[in-house]
Amino acid sequence: MLAKRIIPCLDVKDGRTVKGVNFVDLRDAGDPVELAWNYSRQGADELVFLDITATHERRKTMIEMVKAVARQINIPFTIGGGIMEIADADALLNAGADKISINSAAVRNPGFIDELAKAFGVQFVVVAVDTRYDGNANIVHLNGGRIPTEKETLDWITEAESRGAGEILLTSMDHDGTKAGFDNNLLKIVNDVVNIPVIASGGAGSVQHFVDVFQKTNVDAALAASVFHYGQILIPDLKLALKNQNINVR
Amino acid sequence: MIGIVRYGAGNIFSLTSALDRLGITYGMINNEADFEQFDRYIIPGVGHAGAAMAKLENTGLVPKIKALNKPTLGICVGMQLLTAHSEEGDADLLNIIPVKTLKFKDEPGFKVPHTGWNNVYPQAGNPLFENIPADAHFYFVHSYYIEYDGAYTLASTNYINNFSASIWHNNFFGVQFHPEKSGEYGETLLKNFSKL
């Protein structure tokens, strides 16, 4: 039976992980490779690295990091952030990335999804969608939820799938950072509409939130950052709790 | 030493990284003469099976590959190439193992591509799966699968239907999952292959 996936997300700036991480036995909390290795040893099913570097050197530093991760890590990982053209994706693929995640570049140029799927296959293309409820509808937002677009979330996700997205990473900006649980209502609607895997993101604060998102929405994977980085939830404990609720995990 | 068949279908950095971590030596095969340097072979591959077969044909290596008598492992699309035919691109393939590669049927509640970790159930006693438990999880990502066949299926997995997670015929082996991305058990499988 296909297992539900647990995915820690790491923010990377200039080739170093940012946000506090307090693993006890970590020599260098800013080293993406060491962090990734620790997560894979704990039973993470997959990793996502989001590049938040804003400099011109970004591509070069990211490629070096991706190679270093691929050399050491034996689980799949996705790279997101700043992928604007086919050449960016190609360089990441050749450095060992399993998937890339695109967000604003796809919103601004939806044809980019088609191009990527054609060049590398749908399994390589994750479309990340940041969504926020504006009082009337769920609207796609850019720049970490700050800039609303004209697109309704459900329409955009359906379009992304039809263009060749292999997976949807849905972050509810209303829930992100609240630690009050995932946006299960929206995630259920989205998961029922598409026929590609959906990764839930935004709002994880407790083990019960992961139980809830899998039981209530049947999404394929759940992603979180700080609850893992700060050691509030340990992945082996989380997996055990999910198993005890008859949720199939590795 | 493993020879990796290079024919332009997909990236092999993760595969060679896994072999490096395991201390398994390897080299690249670009032409027919290269085969002689190695005692076993890997045919990698991602993407479109029909396109991959066209690329392989362009290398001129097809007759040599069909005549190999040393252990040979196809991974993902590299495994599908060993079969007779794929519905992806309606392509005739190497037909080293006479089974078919089919598209997953639409089934409510089952997403395609089949993405993630699923249980693999190998036949008991095959050295490729030595020291790997009978329901170990391996990492899959694929939209086409090789049909289950009692004569050639070495390991099965269930998704929408039972299919071949691994096939075997004489010296030819194939795995649909990615051993290089399948954690500890994936590494065990690569190690097992290096000792066949």
Short mmCIF file of C-alpha atoms in Angstrom, two decimals:
data_model
loop_
_atom_site.label_atom_id
_atom_site.label_comp_id
_atom_site.label_asym_id
_atom_site.label_seq_id
_atom_site.Cartn_x
_atom_site.Cartn_y
_atom_site.Cartn_z
CA MET A 1 0.00 0.00 0.00
CA LEU A 2 1.31 3.43 -0.93
CA ALA A 3 2.54 5.14 2.23
CA LYS A 4 1.62 8.67 3.27
CA ARG A 5 4.74 10.81 3.14
CA ILE A 6 6.22 13.08 5.80
CA ILE A 7 8.33 15.88 4.34
CA PRO A 8 10.51 18.30 6.31
CA CYS A 9 11.10 21.57 4.47
CA LEU A 10 14.40 23.42 4.78
CA ASP A 11 14.93 27.07 3.87
CA VAL A 12 18.31 27.70 2.31
CA LYS A 13 20.12 31.00 1.88
CA ASP A 14 23.55 31.23 0.21
CA GLY A 15 23.89 27.45 0.49
CA ARG A 16 23.17 27.42 4.24
CA THR A 17 19.99 26.41 6.04
CA VAL A 18 18.25 29.18 7.93
CA LYS A 19 15.65 29.21 10.73
CA GLY A 20 16.59 27.77 14.05
CA VAL A 21 17.26 24.10 14.18
CA ASN A 22 17.93 22.38 17.45
CA PHE A 23 18.91 18.82 16.88
CA VAL A 24 20.93 17.77 19.86
CA ASP A 25 23.81 16.11 18.11
CA LEU A 26 24.23 18.44 15.18
CA ARG A 27 27.72 19.75 14.60
CA ASP A 28 26.62 22.43 12.18
CA ALA A 29 22.96 23.40 12.14
CA GLY A 30 23.48 25.46 9.01
CA ASP A 31 24.81 22.61 6.91
CA PRO A 32 22.02 21.42 4.62
CA VAL A 33 23.72 18.09 4.01
CA GLU A 34 24.08 17.24 7.68
CA LEU A 35 20.49 18.29 8.38
CA ALA A 36 19.19 16.31 5.43
CA TRP A 37 21.15 13.27 6.53
CA ASN A 38 19.69 13.54 10.02
CA TYR A 39 16.15 13.78 8.70
CA SER A 40 16.63 10.81 6.40
CA ARG A 41 18.00 8.77 9.31
CA GLN A 42 14.94 9.71 11.38
CA GLY A 43 12.61 8.37 8.71
CA ALA A 44 11.68 11.42 6.64
CA ASP A 45 10.27 10.17 3.35
CA GLU A 46 11.41 13.07 1.24
CA LEU A 47 12.90 16.53 1.67
CA VAL A 48 12.12 19.93 0.21
CA PHE A 49 14.76 22.68 0.01
CA LEU A 50 13.48 26.18 -0.63
CA ASP A 51 16.13 28.57 -1.85
CA ILE A 52 15.54 32.09 -0.54
CA THR A 53 18.84 33.50 -1.80
CA ALA A 54 18.38 36.81 -3.57
CA THR A 55 21.85 37.31 -5.05
CA HIS A 56 23.20 36.75 -8.55
CA GLU A 57 25.36 33.93 -7.28
CA ARG A 58 22.31 31.95 -6.31
CA ARG A 59 22.32 29.40 -9.08
CA LYS A 60 25.94 28.42 -8.56
CA THR A 61 25.68 28.03 -4.77
CA MET A 62 22.44 26.09 -5.09
CA ILE A 63 23.89 23.66 -7.62
CA GLU A 64 26.81 22.96 -5.30
CA MET A 65 24.41 22.32 -2.44
CA VAL A 66 22.21 20.03 -4.52
CA LYS A 67 25.23 17.97 -5.57
CA ALA A 68 26.41 17.70 -1.98
CA VAL A 69 22.95 16.53 -0.87
CA ALA A 70 22.64 14.02 -3.72
CA ARG A 71 26.04 12.56 -2.88
CA GLN A 72 25.04 11.84 0.71
CA ILE A 73 21.27 11.33 0.89
CA ASN A 74 19.39 8.20 -0.15
CA ILE A 75 15.84 9.58 -0.23
CA PRO A 76 14.21 11.83 -2.86
CA PHE A 77 14.38 15.59 -2.61
CA THR A 78 12.81 18.61 -4.27
CA ILE A 79 14.37 22.00 -4.93
CA GLY A 80 12.28 25.15 -5.07
CA GLY A 81 12.89 28.86 -5.30
CA GLY A 82 13.96 31.03 -8.19
CA ILE A 83 13.54 28.50 -10.98
CA MET A 84 12.67 30.74 -13.91
CA GLU A 85 13.80 28.91 -17.02
CA ILE A 86 14.45 25.47 -18.44
CA ALA A 87 18.21 25.91 -17.95
CA ASP A 88 17.70 26.32 -14.16
CA ALA A 89 15.72 23.09 -14.01
CA ASP A 90 18.20 21.25 -16.23
CA ALA A 91 21.12 22.24 -14.00
CA LEU A 92 19.25 21.03 -10.90
CA LEU A 93 18.34 17.72 -12.54
CA ASN A 94 21.96 17.14 -13.52
CA ALA A 95 23.04 17.94 -9.97
CA GLY A 96 20.80 15.15 -8.66
CA ALA A 97 17.50 16.84 -7.73
CA ASP A 98 14.52 14.49 -8.08
CA LYS A 99 11.96 17.23 -8.55
CA ILE A 100 11.75 20.96 -8.82
CA SER A 101 9.07 23.14 -7.34
CA ILE A 102 7.88 26.22 -9.19
CA ASN A 103 5.52 28.88 -7.93
CA SER A 104 5.50 32.49 -9.15
CA ALA A 105 7.25 31.64 -12.44
CA ALA A 106 4.32 29.34 -13.26
CA VAL A 107 1.70 31.89 -12.26
CA ARG A 108 3.33 34.57 -14.43
CA ASN A 109 3.91 32.16 -17.32
CA PRO A 110 1.67 29.08 -17.09
CA GLY A 111 3.24 27.70 -20.30
CA PHE A 112 6.41 27.13 -18.26
CA ILE A 113 4.68 24.10 -16.69
CA ASP A 114 4.08 22.60 -20.15
CA GLU A 115 7.70 23.25 -21.14
CA LEU A 116 9.10 21.62 -18.02
CA ALA A 117 6.81 18.60 -18.26
CA LYS A 118 7.73 18.11 -21.90
CA ALA A 119 11.46 18.46 -21.24
CA PHE A 120 11.74 16.39 -18.06
CA GLY A 121 8.47 14.50 -17.52
CA VAL A 122 5.58 15.32 -15.18
CA GLN A 123 7.21 13.44 -12.30
CA PHE A 124 9.85 16.20 -12.14
CA VAL A 125 7.43 19.12 -11.86
CA VAL A 126 5.90 20.17 -8.55
CA VAL A 127 3.68 23.24 -8.72
CA ALA A 128 3.65 25.07 -5.39
CA VAL A 129 0.56 27.14 -4.74
CA ASP A 130 0.28 29.70 -1.94
CA THR A 131 -3.37 30.37 -1.22
CA ARG A 132 -5.27 32.80 0.97
CA TYR A 133 -9.00 33.29 1.55
CA ASP A 134 -9.98 36.88 0.74
CA GLY A 135 -13.45 36.75 2.27
CA ASN A 136 -15.09 35.51 -0.93
CA ALA A 137 -12.79 32.99 -2.50
CA ASN A 138 -9.46 31.19 -2.17
CA ILE A 139 -7.01 33.24 -4.18
CA VAL A 140 -3.50 32.35 -5.35
CA HIS A 141 -0.90 34.65 -3.78
CA LEU A 142 2.72 35.40 -4.60
CA ASN A 143 5.73 36.45 -2.54
CA GLY A 144 4.92 34.41 0.52
CA GLY A 145 1.27 35.36 0.54
CA ARG A 146 1.78 39.10 0.27
CA ILE A 147 0.65 39.71 -3.30
CA PRO A 148 -2.78 38.50 -4.45
CA THR A 149 -3.24 37.39 -8.05
CA GLU A 150 -6.32 37.23 -10.24
CA LYS A 151 -6.41 33.46 -10.04
CA GLU A 152 -8.81 31.41 -7.97
CA THR A 153 -6.92 28.61 -6.28
CA LEU A 154 -9.01 25.69 -7.47
CA ASP A 155 -9.00 26.94 -11.08
CA TRP A 156 -5.25 27.41 -11.02
CA ILE A 157 -4.58 23.96 -9.58
CA THR A 158 -6.79 22.33 -12.20
CA GLU A 159 -5.00 24.28 -14.92
CA ALA A 160 -1.58 23.33 -13.50
CA GLU A 161 -2.54 19.66 -13.56
CA SER A 162 -3.77 19.84 -17.14
CA ARG A 163 -0.55 21.57 -18.21
CA GLY A 164 1.65 18.87 -16.75
CA ALA A 165 2.18 19.36 -13.02
CA GLY A 166 3.09 16.01 -11.47
CA GLU A 167 2.32 17.08 -7.95
CA ILE A 168 0.75 20.01 -6.08
CA LEU A 169 2.32 21.55 -2.98
CA LEU A 170 -0.49 23.55 -1.42
CA THR A 171 0.37 26.07 1.31
CA SER A 172 -2.47 27.78 3.07
CA MET A 173 -1.18 31.23 4.03
CA ASP A 174 -4.15 31.53 6.42
CA HIS A 175 -2.80 28.58 8.38
CA ASP A 176 0.94 28.95 7.80
CA GLY A 177 2.73 29.88 11.01
CA THR A 178 -0.38 29.48 13.19
CA LYS A 179 0.44 25.94 14.37
CA ALA A 180 -3.34 25.47 14.54
CA GLY A 181 -3.54 22.65 12.03
CA PHE A 182 -3.63 22.22 8.27
CA ASP A 183 -6.37 23.80 6.14
CA ASN A 184 -8.30 20.55 5.94
CA ASN A 185 -11.41 22.00 4.30
CA LEU A 186 -9.53 23.40 1.33
CA LEU A 187 -7.12 20.45 1.13
CA LYS A 188 -10.03 18.02 0.89
CA ILE A 189 -11.60 19.96 -1.95
CA VAL A 190 -8.30 20.19 -3.80
CA ASN A 191 -7.41 16.54 -3.22
CA ASP A 192 -10.78 15.43 -4.57
CA VAL A 193 -10.49 17.58 -7.68
CA VAL A 194 -7.06 16.55 -8.96
CA ASN A 195 -5.66 13.17 -9.96
CA ILE A 196 -2.04 13.95 -9.04
CA PRO A 197 -0.47 13.77 -5.57
CA VAL A 198 -1.13 16.65 -3.18
CA ILE A 199 1.29 17.77 -0.45
CA ALA A 200 -0.34 19.64 2.44
CA SER A 201 1.58 22.56 3.89
CA GLY A 202 0.96 25.29 6.44
CA GLY A 203 -0.28 25.06 10.00
CA ALA A 204 1.32 21.92 11.45
CA GLY A 205 1.69 22.32 15.22
CA SER A 206 1.11 18.88 16.67
CA VAL A 207 1.08 15.19 15.88
CA GLN A 208 -2.71 15.29 15.90
CA HIS A 209 -2.65 17.81 13.04
CA PHE A 210 -0.92 15.24 10.83
CA VAL A 211 -3.44 12.57 11.84
CA ASP A 212 -6.25 14.99 11.01
CA VAL A 213 -4.95 16.01 7.60
CA PHE A 214 -4.54 12.41 6.44
CA GLN A 215 -7.86 11.23 7.90
CA LYS A 216 -9.95 14.20 6.80
CA THR A 217 -8.49 14.96 3.39
CA ASN A 218 -6.64 11.84 2.18
CA VAL A 219 -3.77 13.97 0.82
CA ASP A 220 -0.63 12.07 -0.14
CA ALA A 221 1.93 13.90 1.94
CA ALA A 222 2.29 16.51 4.67
CA LEU A 223 5.08 19.05 4.85
CA ALA A 224 6.27 21.10 7.81
CA ALA A 225 9.31 23.09 8.82
CA SER A 226 9.60 24.53 12.30
CA VAL A 227 7.91 21.73 14.27
CA PHE A 228 10.60 19.42 12.94
CA HIS A 229 13.51 21.88 13.09
CA TYR A 230 12.81 22.83 16.71
CA GLY A 231 12.37 19.22 17.69
CA GLN A 232 8.75 19.77 18.79
CA ILE A 233 7.79 16.74 16.74
CA LEU A 234 10.24 13.90 16.19
CA ILE A 235 9.63 11.99 13.01
CA PRO A 236 9.83 8.50 14.60
CA ASP A 237 7.18 9.55 17.17
CA LEU A 238 5.02 11.02 14.43
CA LYS A 239 5.25 7.88 12.29
CA LEU A 240 4.33 5.71 15.27
CA ALA A 241 1.31 7.89 16.11
CA LEU A 242 0.13 7.73 12.49
CA LYS A 243 0.56 3.95 12.42
CA ASN A 244 -1.49 3.65 15.61
CA GLN A 245 -4.29 5.50 13.81
CA ASN A 246 -4.09 3.02 10.92
CA ILE A 247 -2.56 5.57 8.61
CA ASN A 248 -0.14 3.77 6.33
CA VAL A 249 3.40 5.12 6.70
CA ARG A 250 6.84 3.77 5.97
CA MET B 1 32.89 -3.49 -11.85
CA ILE B 2 29.58 -2.20 -13.16
CA GLY B 3 29.25 -0.68 -16.60
CA ILE B 4 26.48 1.93 -16.89
CA VAL B 5 24.98 2.09 -20.36
CA ARG B 6 24.98 5.73 -21.51
CA TYR B 7 22.36 6.52 -24.13
CA GLY B 8 21.14 9.96 -23.12
CA ALA B 9 18.00 9.02 -21.21
CA GLY B 10 18.06 10.69 -17.87
CA ASN B 11 20.45 11.78 -15.24
CA ILE B 12 22.62 9.30 -13.38
CA PHE B 13 24.21 11.51 -10.73
CA SER B 14 22.08 10.03 -7.94
CA LEU B 15 22.84 6.49 -9.10
CA THR B 16 26.60 7.01 -9.28
CA SER B 17 26.48 8.81 -5.92
CA ALA B 18 24.80 5.78 -4.37
CA LEU B 19 27.43 3.47 -5.90
CA ASP B 20 30.18 5.78 -4.57
CA ARG B 21 28.70 5.67 -1.06
CA LEU B 22 28.63 1.88 -1.23
CA GLY B 23 32.17 1.61 -2.54
CA ILE B 24 30.96 -0.14 -5.71
CA THR B 25 33.17 0.63 -8.69
CA TYR B 26 31.65 1.53 -12.05
CA GLY B 27 32.41 3.03 -15.42
CA MET B 28 30.50 4.27 -18.45
CA ILE B 29 29.58 2.37 -21.59
CA ASN B 30 29.40 4.51 -24.72
CA ASN B 31 30.19 1.96 -27.40
CA GLU B 32 30.26 -1.78 -28.00
CA ALA B 33 33.93 -2.25 -27.07
CA ASP B 34 33.30 -0.72 -23.63
CA PHE B 35 31.20 -3.72 -22.57
CA GLU B 36 34.27 -5.94 -22.30
CA GLN B 37 35.72 -3.95 -19.41
CA PHE B 38 32.89 -4.81 -17.03
CA ASP B 39 31.45 -7.89 -15.38
CA ARG B 40 27.90 -6.55 -14.96
CA TYR B 41 25.76 -3.75 -16.34
CA ILE B 42 23.12 -1.20 -15.36
CA ILE B 43 20.67 0.28 -17.86
CA PRO B 44 19.29 3.44 -16.22
CA GLY B 45 16.48 5.59 -17.56
CA VAL B 46 13.78 8.09 -16.71
CA GLY B 47 11.16 9.78 -18.82
CA HIS B 48 9.30 8.47 -21.84
CA ALA B 49 9.86 4.77 -22.70
CA GLY B 50 9.31 5.23 -26.43
CA ALA B 51 11.75 8.16 -26.53
CA ALA B 52 14.28 6.22 -24.44
CA MET B 53 14.09 3.26 -26.85
CA ALA B 54 14.65 5.57 -29.83
CA LYS B 55 17.76 6.97 -28.12
CA LEU B 56 19.03 3.50 -27.31
CA GLU B 57 18.54 2.45 -30.94
CA ASN B 58 20.52 5.48 -32.07
CA THR B 59 23.54 4.26 -30.11
CA GLY B 60 23.65 1.06 -32.15
CA LEU B 61 24.08 -0.93 -28.93
CA VAL B 62 20.77 -2.84 -29.11
CA PRO B 63 22.10 -6.11 -30.65
CA LYS B 64 24.96 -6.17 -28.12
CA ILE B 65 22.59 -5.57 -25.17
CA LYS B 66 20.25 -8.34 -26.33
CA ALA B 67 23.20 -10.74 -26.45
CA LEU B 68 24.59 -9.90 -22.98
CA ASN B 69 25.15 -12.90 -20.73
CA LYS B 70 26.47 -11.12 -17.62
CA PRO B 71 24.18 -9.77 -14.85
CA THR B 72 22.28 -6.76 -16.19
CA LEU B 73 19.96 -4.52 -14.17
CA GLY B 74 17.45 -2.14 -15.74
CA ILE B 75 16.20 0.62 -13.46
CA CYS B 76 12.80 2.35 -13.92
CA VAL B 77 12.48 3.08 -17.66
CA GLY B 78 15.68 1.06 -18.09
CA MET B 79 13.67 -1.89 -16.78
CA GLN B 80 10.75 -1.17 -19.07
CA LEU B 81 13.13 -1.24 -22.04
CA LEU B 82 13.73 -4.94 -21.30
CA THR B 83 10.06 -5.70 -21.99
CA ALA B 84 8.41 -6.40 -25.35
CA HIS B 85 6.25 -3.32 -25.72
CA SER B 86 5.12 -0.16 -23.95
CA GLU B 87 1.81 1.64 -24.23
CA GLU B 88 3.86 4.81 -23.74
CA GLY B 89 4.41 5.90 -27.32
CA ASP B 90 3.08 2.49 -28.51
CA ALA B 91 6.73 1.44 -28.69
CA ASP B 92 8.31 -1.92 -29.42
CA LEU B 93 11.13 -2.43 -26.93
CA LEU B 94 14.04 -4.86 -26.49
CA ASN B 95 11.81 -7.89 -25.86
CA ILE B 96 14.43 -9.55 -23.68
CA ILE B 97 11.66 -10.37 -21.21
CA PRO B 98 8.36 -11.05 -23.02
CA VAL B 99 6.00 -8.97 -20.88
CA LYS B 100 4.19 -5.70 -21.56
CA THR B 101 4.49 -2.20 -20.10
CA LEU B 102 1.02 -0.76 -19.59
CA LYS B 103 -0.52 2.55 -18.50
CA PHE B 104 -2.17 2.70 -15.08
CA LYS B 105 -5.93 2.72 -15.50
CA ASP B 106 -8.03 5.58 -14.13
CA GLU B 107 -9.27 4.52 -10.74
CA PRO B 108 -10.96 6.87 -8.27
CA GLY B 109 -8.73 7.52 -5.27
CA PHE B 110 -5.52 6.44 -7.03
CA LYS B 111 -3.32 9.20 -8.34
CA VAL B 112 -1.02 8.84 -11.32
CA PRO B 113 2.00 9.04 -11.37
CA HIS B 114 2.29 6.39 -8.66
CA THR B 115 4.53 8.52 -6.45
CA GLY B 116 6.09 7.54 -3.17
CA TRP B 117 7.03 4.60 -0.99
CA ASN B 118 5.21 1.33 -1.53
CA ASN B 119 5.63 -2.23 -0.27
CA VAL B 120 7.57 -4.66 -2.42
CA TYR B 121 7.03 -8.40 -2.11
CA PRO B 122 9.89 -10.40 -3.63
CA GLN B 123 9.99 -14.12 -4.29
CA ALA B 124 11.86 -15.85 -1.49
CA GLY B 125 15.47 -16.79 -2.05
CA ASN B 126 16.48 -14.56 -4.94
CA PRO B 127 19.94 -13.06 -4.27
CA LEU B 128 18.91 -9.64 -5.62
CA PHE B 129 16.58 -9.25 -2.61
CA GLU B 130 18.83 -10.89 -0.03
CA ASN B 131 18.59 -9.25 3.43
CA ILE B 132 15.53 -7.26 2.37
CA PRO B 133 12.30 -7.95 4.27
CA ALA B 134 9.26 -9.20 2.35
CA ASP B 135 7.27 -5.95 2.61
CA ALA B 136 10.09 -3.40 2.49
CA HIS B 137 9.21 0.04 1.14
CA PHE B 138 10.89 1.29 -2.02
CA TYR B 139 10.51 4.65 -3.75
CA PHE B 140 8.46 4.67 -6.97
CA VAL B 141 7.58 7.37 -9.43
CA HIS B 142 5.99 6.16 -12.66
CA SER B 143 2.81 6.29 -14.74
CA TYR B 144 3.39 3.05 -16.64
CA TYR B 145 3.90 -0.37 -15.08
CA ILE B 146 4.97 -3.83 -16.13
CA GLU B 147 2.20 -6.39 -15.96
CA TYR B 148 2.36 -9.13 -13.34
CA ASP B 149 3.51 -12.38 -14.92
CA GLY B 150 4.00 -15.58 -12.97
CA ALA B 151 7.00 -16.58 -15.08
CA TYR B 152 8.96 -13.32 -14.97
CA THR B 153 7.82 -11.30 -11.95
CA LEU B 154 10.53 -11.35 -9.30
CA ALA B 155 8.78 -8.93 -6.92
CA SER B 156 5.28 -7.52 -6.93
CA THR B 157 3.67 -4.34 -5.67
CA ASN B 158 0.03 -3.39 -5.54
CA TYR B 159 -1.20 -0.07 -6.87
CA ILE B 160 -4.53 -0.06 -8.70
CA ASN B 161 -3.54 -3.64 -9.59
CA ASN B 162 -0.73 -6.04 -8.87
CA PHE B 163 2.27 -5.25 -11.04
CA SER B 164 5.93 -6.18 -11.42
CA ALA B 165 8.11 -4.15 -9.07
CA SER B 166 10.93 -6.36 -10.33
CA ILE B 167 11.35 -8.79 -13.22
CA TRP B 168 13.94 -11.46 -13.87
CA HIS B 169 14.92 -13.72 -16.76
CA ASN B 170 18.30 -15.49 -16.91
CA ASN B 171 20.95 -12.80 -16.35
CA PHE B 172 18.52 -9.90 -16.83
CA PHE B 173 16.93 -8.11 -13.88
CA GLY B 174 14.76 -5.03 -13.71
CA VAL B 175 13.39 -2.86 -10.92
CA GLN B 176 10.62 -0.31 -11.37
CA PHE B 177 11.48 1.60 -8.18
CA HIS B 178 14.59 3.71 -7.68
CA PRO B 179 17.06 1.79 -5.49
CA GLU B 180 19.32 4.85 -5.37
CA LYS B 181 16.49 6.79 -3.68
CA SER B 182 15.04 3.99 -1.57
CA GLY B 183 16.98 4.41 1.64
CA GLU B 184 18.79 1.54 3.27
CA TYR B 185 17.01 -1.28 1.41
CA GLY B 186 17.68 0.34 -1.93
CA GLU B 187 21.37 0.40 -1.09
CA THR B 188 21.19 -3.24 -0.02
CA LEU B 189 19.72 -4.14 -3.41
CA LEU B 190 22.50 -2.33 -5.28
CA LYS B 191 25.06 -4.09 -3.11
CA ASN B 192 23.37 -7.43 -3.82
CA PHE B 193 23.47 -6.74 -7.56
CA SER B 194 27.19 -5.92 -7.37
CA LYS B 195 27.81 -9.42 -5.97
CA LEU B 196 25.55 -11.49 -8.26
#
